[in-house]
Short mmCIF file of N, CA and C in Angstrom, two decimals:
data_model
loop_
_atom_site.label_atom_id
_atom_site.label_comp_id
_atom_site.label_asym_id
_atom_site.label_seq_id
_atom_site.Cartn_x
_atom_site.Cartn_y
_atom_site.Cartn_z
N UNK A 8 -126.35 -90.60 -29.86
CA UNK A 8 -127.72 -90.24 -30.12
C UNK A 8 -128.55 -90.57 -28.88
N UNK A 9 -129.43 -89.71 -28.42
CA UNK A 9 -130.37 -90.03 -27.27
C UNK A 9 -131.91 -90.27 -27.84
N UNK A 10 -131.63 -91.76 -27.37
CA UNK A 10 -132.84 -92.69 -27.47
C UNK A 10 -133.81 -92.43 -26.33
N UNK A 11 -134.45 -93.04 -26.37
CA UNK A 11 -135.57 -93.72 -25.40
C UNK A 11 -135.07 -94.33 -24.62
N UNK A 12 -133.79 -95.06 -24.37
CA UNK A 12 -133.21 -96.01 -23.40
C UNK A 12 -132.10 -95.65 -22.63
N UNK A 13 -131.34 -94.47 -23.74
CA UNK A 13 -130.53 -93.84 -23.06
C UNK A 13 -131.18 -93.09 -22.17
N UNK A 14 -131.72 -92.10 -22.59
CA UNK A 14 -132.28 -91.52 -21.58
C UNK A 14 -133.03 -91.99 -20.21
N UNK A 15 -133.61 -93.39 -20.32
CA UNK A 15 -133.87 -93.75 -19.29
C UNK A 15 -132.78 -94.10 -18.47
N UNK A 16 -131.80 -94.80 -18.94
CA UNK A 16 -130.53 -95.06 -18.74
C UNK A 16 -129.55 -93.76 -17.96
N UNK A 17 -129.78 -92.73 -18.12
CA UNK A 17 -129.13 -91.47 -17.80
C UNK A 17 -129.72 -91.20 -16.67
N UNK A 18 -131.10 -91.37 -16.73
CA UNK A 18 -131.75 -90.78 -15.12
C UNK A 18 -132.11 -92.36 -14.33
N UNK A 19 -131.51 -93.37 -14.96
CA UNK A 19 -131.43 -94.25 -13.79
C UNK A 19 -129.75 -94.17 -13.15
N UNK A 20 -128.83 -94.08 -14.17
CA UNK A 20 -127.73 -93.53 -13.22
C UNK A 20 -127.84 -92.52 -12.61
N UNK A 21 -128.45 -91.54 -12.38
CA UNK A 21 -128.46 -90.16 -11.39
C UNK A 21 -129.00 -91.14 -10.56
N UNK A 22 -129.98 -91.22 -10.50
CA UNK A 22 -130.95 -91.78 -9.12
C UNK A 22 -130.08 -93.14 -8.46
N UNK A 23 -129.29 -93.46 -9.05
CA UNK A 23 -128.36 -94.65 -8.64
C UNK A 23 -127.29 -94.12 -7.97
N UNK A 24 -127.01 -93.10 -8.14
CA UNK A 24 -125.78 -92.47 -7.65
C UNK A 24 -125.96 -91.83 -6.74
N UNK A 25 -126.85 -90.78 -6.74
CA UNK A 25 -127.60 -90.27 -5.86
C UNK A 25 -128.01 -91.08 -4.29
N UNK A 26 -128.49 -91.96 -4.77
CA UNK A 26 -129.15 -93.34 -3.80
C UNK A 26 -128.16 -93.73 -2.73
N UNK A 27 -126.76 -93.99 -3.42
CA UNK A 27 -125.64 -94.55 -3.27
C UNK A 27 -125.06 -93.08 -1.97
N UNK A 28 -125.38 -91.80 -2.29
CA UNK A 28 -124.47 -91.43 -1.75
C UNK A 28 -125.56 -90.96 0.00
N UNK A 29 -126.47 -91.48 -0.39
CA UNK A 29 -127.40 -91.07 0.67
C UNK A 29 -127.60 -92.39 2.24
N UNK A 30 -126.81 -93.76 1.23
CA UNK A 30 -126.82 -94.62 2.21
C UNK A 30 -126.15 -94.37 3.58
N UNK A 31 -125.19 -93.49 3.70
CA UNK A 31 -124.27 -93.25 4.65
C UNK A 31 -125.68 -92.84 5.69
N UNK A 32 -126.28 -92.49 5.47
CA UNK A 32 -127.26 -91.40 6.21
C UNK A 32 -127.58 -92.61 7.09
N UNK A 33 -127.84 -94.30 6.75
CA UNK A 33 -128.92 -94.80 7.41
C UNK A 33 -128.16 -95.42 8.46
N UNK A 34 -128.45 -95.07 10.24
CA UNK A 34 -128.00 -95.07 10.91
C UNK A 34 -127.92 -96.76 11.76
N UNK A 35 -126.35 -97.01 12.03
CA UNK A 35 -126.40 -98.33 12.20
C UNK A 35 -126.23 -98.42 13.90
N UNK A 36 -126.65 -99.48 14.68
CA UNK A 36 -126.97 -99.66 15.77
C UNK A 36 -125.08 -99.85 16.08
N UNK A 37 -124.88 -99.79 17.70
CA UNK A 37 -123.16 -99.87 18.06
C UNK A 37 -123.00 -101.46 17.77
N UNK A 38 -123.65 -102.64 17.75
CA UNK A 38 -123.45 -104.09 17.76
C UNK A 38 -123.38 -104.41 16.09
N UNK A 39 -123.77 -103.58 14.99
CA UNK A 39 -123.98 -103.60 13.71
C UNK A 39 -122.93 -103.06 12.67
N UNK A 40 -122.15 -102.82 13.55
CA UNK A 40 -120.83 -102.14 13.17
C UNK A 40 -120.20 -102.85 12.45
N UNK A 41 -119.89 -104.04 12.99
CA UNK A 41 -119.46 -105.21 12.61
C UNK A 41 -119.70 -106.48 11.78
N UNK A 42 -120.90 -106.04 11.46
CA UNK A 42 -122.15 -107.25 10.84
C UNK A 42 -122.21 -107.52 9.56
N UNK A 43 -121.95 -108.70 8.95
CA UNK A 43 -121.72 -108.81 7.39
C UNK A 43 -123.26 -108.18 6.81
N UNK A 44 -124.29 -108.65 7.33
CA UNK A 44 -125.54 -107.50 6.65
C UNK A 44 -126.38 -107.10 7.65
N UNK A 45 -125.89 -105.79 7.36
CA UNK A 45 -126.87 -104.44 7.94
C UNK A 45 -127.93 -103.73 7.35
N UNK A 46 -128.61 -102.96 7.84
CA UNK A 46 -129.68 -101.65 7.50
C UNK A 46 -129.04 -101.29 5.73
N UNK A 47 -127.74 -101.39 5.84
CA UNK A 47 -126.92 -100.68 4.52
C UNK A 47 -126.99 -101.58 3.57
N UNK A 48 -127.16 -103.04 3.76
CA UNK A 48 -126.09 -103.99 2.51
C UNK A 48 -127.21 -103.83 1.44
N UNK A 49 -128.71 -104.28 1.97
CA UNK A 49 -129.64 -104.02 0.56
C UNK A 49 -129.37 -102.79 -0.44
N UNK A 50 -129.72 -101.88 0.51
CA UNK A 50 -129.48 -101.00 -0.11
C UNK A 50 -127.77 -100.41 -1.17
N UNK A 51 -126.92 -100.64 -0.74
CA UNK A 51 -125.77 -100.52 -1.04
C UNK A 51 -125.66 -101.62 -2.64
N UNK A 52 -126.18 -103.11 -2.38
CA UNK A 52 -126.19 -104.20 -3.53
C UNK A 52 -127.34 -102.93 -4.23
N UNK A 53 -128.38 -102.64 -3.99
CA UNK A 53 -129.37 -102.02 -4.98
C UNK A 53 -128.51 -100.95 -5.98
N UNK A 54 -127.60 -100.06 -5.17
CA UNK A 54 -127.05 -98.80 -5.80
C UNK A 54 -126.32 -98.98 -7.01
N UNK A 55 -125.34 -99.90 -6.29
CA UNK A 55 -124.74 -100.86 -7.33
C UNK A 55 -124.92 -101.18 -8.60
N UNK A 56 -126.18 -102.42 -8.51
CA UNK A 56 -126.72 -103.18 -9.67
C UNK A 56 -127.29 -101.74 -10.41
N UNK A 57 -127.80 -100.61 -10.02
CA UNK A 57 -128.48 -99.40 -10.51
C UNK A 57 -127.12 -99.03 -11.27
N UNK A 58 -126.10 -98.49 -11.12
CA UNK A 58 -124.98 -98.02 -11.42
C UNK A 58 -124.55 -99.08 -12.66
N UNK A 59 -124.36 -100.07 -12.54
CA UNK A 59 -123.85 -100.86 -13.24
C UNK A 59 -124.91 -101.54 -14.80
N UNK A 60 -125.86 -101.60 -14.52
CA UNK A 60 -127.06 -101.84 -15.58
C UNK A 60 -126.99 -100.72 -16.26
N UNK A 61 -127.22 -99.55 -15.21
CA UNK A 61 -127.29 -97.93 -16.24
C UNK A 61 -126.20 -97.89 -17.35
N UNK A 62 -124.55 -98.08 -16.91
CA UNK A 62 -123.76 -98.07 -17.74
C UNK A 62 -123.69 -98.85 -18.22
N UNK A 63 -124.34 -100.51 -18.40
CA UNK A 63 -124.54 -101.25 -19.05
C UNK A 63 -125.45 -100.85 -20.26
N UNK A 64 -126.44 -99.92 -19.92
CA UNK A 64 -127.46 -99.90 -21.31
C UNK A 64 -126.41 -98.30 -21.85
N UNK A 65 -125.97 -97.55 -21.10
CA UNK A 65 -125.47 -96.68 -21.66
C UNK A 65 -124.31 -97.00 -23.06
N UNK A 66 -123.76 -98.00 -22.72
CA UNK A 66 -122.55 -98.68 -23.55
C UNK A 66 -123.22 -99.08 -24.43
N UNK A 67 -124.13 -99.86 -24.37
CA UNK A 67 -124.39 -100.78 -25.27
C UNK A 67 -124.76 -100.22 -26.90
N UNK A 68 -124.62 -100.70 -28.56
CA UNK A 68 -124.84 -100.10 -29.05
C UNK A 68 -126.30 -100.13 -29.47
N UNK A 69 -127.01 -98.69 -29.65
CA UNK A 69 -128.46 -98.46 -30.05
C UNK A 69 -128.77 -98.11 -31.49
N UNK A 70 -129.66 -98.07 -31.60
CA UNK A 70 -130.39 -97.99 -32.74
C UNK A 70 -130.15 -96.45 -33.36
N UNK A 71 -130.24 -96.25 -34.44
CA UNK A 71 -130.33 -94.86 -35.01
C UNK A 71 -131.95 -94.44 -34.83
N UNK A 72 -132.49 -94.56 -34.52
CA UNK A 72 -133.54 -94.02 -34.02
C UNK A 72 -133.61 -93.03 -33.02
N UNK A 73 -134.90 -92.30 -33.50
CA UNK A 73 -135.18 -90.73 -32.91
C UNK A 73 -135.78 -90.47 -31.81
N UNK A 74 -135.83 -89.84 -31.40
CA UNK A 74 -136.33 -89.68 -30.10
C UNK A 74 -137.68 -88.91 -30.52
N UNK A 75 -138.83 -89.77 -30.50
CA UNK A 75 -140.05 -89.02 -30.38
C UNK A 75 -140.97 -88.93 -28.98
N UNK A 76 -141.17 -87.71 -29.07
CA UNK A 76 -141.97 -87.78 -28.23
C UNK A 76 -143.64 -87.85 -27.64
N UNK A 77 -144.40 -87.92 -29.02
CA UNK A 77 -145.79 -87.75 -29.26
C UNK A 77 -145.62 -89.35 -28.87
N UNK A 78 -147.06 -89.72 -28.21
CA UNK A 78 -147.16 -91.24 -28.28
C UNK A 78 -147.54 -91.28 -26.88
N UNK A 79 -146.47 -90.45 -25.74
CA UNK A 79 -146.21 -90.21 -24.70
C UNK A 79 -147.47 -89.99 -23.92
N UNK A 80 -147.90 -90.81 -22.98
CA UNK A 80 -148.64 -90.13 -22.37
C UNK A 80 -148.23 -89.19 -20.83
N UNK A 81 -147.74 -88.36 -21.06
CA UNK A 81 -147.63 -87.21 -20.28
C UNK A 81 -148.52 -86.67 -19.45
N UNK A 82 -150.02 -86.52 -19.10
CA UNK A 82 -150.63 -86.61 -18.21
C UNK A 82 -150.61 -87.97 -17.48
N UNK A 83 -150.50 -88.56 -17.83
CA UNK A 83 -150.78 -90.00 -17.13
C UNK A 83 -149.64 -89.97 -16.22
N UNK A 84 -148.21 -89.72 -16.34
CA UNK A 84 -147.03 -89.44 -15.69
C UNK A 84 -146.91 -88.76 -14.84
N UNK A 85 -147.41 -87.26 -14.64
CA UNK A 85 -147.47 -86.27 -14.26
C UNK A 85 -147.93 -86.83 -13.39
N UNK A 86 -149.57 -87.41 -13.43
CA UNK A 86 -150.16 -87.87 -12.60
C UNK A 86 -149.74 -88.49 -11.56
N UNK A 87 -149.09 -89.50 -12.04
CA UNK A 87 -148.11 -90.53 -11.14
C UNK A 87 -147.40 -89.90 -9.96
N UNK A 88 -146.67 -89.25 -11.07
CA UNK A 88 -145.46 -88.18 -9.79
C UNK A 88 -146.34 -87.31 -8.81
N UNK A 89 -147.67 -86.95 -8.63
CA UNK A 89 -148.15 -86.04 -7.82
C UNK A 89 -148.71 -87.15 -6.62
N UNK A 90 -149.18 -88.14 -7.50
CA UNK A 90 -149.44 -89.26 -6.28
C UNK A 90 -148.74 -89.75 -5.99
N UNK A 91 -147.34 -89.89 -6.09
CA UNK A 91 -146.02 -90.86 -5.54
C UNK A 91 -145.80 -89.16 -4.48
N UNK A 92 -145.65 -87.98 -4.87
CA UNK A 92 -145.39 -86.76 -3.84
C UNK A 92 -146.84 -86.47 -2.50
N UNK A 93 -147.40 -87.47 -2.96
CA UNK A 93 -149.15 -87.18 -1.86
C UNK A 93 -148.81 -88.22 -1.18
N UNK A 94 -148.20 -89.54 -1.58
CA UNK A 94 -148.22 -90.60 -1.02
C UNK A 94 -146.91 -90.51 0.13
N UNK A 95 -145.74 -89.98 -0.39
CA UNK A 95 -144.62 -89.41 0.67
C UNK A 95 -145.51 -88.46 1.64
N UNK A 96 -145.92 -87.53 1.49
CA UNK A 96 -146.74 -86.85 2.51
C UNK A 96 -147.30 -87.60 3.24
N UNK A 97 -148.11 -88.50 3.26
CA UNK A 97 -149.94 -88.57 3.56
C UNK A 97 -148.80 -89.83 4.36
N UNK A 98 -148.13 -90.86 4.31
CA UNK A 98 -148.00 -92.18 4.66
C UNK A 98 -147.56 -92.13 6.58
N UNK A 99 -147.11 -91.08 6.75
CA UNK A 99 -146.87 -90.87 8.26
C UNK A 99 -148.02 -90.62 9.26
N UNK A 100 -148.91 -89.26 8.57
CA UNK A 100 -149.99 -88.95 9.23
C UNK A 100 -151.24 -89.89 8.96
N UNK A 101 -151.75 -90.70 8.15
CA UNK A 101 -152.63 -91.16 7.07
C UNK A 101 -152.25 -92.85 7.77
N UNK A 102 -151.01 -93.05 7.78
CA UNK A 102 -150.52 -94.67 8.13
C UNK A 102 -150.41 -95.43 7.48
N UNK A 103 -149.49 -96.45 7.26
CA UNK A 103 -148.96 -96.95 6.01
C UNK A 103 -150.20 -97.96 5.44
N UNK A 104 -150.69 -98.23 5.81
CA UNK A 104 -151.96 -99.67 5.25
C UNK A 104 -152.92 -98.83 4.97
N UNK A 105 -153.47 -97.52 5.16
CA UNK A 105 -154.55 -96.50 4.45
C UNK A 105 -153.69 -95.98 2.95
N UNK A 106 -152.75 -95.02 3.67
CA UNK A 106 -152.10 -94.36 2.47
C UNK A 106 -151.26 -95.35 1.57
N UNK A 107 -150.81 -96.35 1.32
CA UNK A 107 -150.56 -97.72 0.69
C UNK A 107 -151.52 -98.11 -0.40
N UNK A 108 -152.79 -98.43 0.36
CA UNK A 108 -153.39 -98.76 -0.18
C UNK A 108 -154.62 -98.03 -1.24
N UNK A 109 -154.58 -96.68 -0.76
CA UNK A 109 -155.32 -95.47 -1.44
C UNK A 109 -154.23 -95.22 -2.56
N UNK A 110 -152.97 -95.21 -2.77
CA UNK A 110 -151.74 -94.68 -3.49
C UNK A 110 -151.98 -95.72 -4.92
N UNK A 111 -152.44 -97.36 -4.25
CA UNK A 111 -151.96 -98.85 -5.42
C UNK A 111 -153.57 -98.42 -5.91
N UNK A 112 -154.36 -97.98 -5.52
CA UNK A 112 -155.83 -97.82 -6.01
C UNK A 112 -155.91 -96.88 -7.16
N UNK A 113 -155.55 -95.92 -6.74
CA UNK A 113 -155.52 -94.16 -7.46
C UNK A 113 -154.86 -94.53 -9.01
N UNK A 114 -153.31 -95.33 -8.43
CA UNK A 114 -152.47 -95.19 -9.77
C UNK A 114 -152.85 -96.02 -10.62
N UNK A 115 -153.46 -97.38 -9.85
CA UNK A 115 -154.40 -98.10 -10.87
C UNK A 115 -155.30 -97.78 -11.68
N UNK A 116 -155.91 -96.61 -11.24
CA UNK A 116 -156.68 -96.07 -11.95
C UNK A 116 -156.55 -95.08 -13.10
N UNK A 117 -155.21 -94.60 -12.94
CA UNK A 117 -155.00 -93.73 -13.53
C UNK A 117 -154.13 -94.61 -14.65
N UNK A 118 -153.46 -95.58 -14.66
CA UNK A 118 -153.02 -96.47 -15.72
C UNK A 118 -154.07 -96.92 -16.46
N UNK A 119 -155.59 -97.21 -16.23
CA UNK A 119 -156.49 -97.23 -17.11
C UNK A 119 -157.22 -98.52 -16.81
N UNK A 120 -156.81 -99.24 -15.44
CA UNK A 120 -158.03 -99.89 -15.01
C UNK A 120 -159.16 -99.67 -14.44
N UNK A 121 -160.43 -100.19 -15.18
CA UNK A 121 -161.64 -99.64 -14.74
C UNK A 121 -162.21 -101.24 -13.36
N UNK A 122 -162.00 -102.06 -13.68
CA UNK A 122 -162.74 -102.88 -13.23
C UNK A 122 -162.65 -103.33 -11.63
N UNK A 123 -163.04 -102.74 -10.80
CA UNK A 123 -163.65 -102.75 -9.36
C UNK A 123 -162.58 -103.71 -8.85
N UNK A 124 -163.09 -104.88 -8.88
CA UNK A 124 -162.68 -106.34 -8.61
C UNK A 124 -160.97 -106.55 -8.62
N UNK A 125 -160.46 -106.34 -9.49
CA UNK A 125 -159.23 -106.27 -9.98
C UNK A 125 -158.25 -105.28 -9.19
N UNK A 126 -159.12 -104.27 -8.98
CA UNK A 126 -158.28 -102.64 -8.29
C UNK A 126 -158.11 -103.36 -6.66
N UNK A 127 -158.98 -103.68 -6.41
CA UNK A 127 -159.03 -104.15 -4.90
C UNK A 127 -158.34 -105.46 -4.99
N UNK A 128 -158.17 -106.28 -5.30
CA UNK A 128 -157.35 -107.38 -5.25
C UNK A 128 -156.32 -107.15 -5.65
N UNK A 129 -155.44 -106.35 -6.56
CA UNK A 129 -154.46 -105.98 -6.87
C UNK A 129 -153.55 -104.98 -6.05
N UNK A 130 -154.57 -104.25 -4.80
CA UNK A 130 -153.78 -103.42 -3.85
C UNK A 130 -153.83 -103.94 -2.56
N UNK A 131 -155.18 -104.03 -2.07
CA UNK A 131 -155.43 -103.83 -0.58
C UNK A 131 -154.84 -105.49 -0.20
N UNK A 132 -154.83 -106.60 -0.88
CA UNK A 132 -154.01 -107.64 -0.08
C UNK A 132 -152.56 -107.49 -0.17
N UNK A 133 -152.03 -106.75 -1.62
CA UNK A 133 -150.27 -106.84 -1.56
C UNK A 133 -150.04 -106.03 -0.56
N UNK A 134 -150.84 -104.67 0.33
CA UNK A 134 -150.34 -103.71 1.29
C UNK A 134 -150.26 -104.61 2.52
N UNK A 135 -151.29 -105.30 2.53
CA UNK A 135 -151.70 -106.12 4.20
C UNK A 135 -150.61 -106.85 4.02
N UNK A 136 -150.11 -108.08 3.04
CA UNK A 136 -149.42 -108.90 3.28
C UNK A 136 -147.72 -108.26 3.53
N UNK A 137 -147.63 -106.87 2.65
CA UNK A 137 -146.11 -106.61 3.03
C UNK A 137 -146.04 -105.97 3.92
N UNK A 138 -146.87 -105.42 4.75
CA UNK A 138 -146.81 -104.53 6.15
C UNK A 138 -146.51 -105.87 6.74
N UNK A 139 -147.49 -106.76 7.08
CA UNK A 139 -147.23 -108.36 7.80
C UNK A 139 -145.92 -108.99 7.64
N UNK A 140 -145.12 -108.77 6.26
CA UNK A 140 -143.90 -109.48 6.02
C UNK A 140 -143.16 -108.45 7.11
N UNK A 141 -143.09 -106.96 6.36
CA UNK A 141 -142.12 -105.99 7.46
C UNK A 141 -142.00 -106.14 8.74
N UNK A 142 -143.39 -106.18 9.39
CA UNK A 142 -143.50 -106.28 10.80
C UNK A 142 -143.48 -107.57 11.22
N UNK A 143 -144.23 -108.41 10.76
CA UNK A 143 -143.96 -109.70 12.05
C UNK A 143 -142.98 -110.94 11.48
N UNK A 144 -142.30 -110.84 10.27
CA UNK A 144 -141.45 -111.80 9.95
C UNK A 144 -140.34 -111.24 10.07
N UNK A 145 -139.46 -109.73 9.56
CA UNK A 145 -138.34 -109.28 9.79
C UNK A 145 -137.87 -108.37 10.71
N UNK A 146 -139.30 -108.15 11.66
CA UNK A 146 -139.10 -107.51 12.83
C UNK A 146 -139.09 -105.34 12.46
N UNK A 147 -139.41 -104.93 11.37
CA UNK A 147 -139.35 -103.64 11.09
C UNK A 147 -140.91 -102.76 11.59
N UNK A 148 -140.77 -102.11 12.40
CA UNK A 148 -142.08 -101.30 12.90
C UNK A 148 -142.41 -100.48 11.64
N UNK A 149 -143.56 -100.31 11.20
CA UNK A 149 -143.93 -99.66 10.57
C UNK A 149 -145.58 -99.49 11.25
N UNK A 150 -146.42 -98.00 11.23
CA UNK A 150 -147.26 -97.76 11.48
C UNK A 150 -148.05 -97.92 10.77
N UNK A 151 -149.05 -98.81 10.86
CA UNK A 151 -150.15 -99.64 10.26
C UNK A 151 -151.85 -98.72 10.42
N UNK A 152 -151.34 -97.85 11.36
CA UNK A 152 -153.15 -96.99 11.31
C UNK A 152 -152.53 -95.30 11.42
N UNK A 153 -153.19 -94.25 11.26
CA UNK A 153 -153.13 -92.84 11.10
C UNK A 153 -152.55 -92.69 12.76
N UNK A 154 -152.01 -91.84 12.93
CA UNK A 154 -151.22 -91.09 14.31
C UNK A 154 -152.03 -90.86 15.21
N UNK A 155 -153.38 -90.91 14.91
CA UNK A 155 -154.49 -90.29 15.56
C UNK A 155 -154.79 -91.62 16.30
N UNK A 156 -155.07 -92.56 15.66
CA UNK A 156 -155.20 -93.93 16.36
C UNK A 156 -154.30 -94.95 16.85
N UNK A 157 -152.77 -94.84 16.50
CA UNK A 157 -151.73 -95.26 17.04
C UNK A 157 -151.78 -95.80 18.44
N UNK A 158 -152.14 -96.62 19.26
CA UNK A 158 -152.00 -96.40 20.61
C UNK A 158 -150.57 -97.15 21.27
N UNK A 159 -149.76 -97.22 20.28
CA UNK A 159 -148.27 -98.08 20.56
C UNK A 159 -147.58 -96.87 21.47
N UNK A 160 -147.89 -95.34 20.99
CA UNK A 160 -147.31 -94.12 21.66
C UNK A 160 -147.83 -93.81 22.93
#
């Protein structure tokens, strides 16, 4: 019977598998060849635990319960996915600490927080502080202002 969990369960194994077969892609330096953790291992442990939880909830036994779908908020989702597809766009030209932080604002809003205070403390310091972790603690460049103002190029 397809639940609510299976089904989440079903499209977290695609996207797990999927994930898994795309790691090959991420290109390792000639000295990294060799290296117990590379560019790959996060990612590779992530695919994994994805693969393995999925068929974990897939096995497991569920409820006789139906699959409804009223309740759903379906615009609210939709929503999501057009700003997670604006936010892939916009984050190269736009720069990761604008489009980051316009992306944690928007969806906040669209989950149904109204209150000012909350929206801004809840985005614009988690973007600053993990651009800061990426770049100056683990050494990963990421572009912090729009292409237009870049002057690293």
């Amino acid at each position: 019977m397809l639940t609510r969990d299976r089904i989440g369960a079903l499209l977290m194994l695609a996207f797990s598998i999927f994930y898994w077969l795309q790691i090959s892609d991420i290109k390792l330096l000639a000295f990294q060849a060799d290296a117990a953790f590379t560019g790959r291992t996060i990612p590779e442990i992530l695919a994994v635990m994805g693969v393995v939880l999925s068929v974990a909830l897939l096995l497991r036994p569920g409820s006789d319960a139906k699959l409804e779908v009223t309740g759903f908020h379906w615009r609210r989702a939709a929503l999501l996915c057009v700003l997670m597809i604006a936010y892939g766009l916009t984050v190269r030209p736009a720069g990761f600490l604008l489009s980051t932080s316009l992306f944690l604002i928007c969806s906040i809003l669209v989950l149904g927080e109204r209150r000012v205070w909350v929206i801004l403390v809840a985005s614009i310091p988690l973007v600053v502080l993990f651009w800061a972790l990426m770049t100056q603690v683990l050494g990963v460049y990421i572009a912090a202002l729009p292409e237009f103002m870049d002057l690293s190029r």
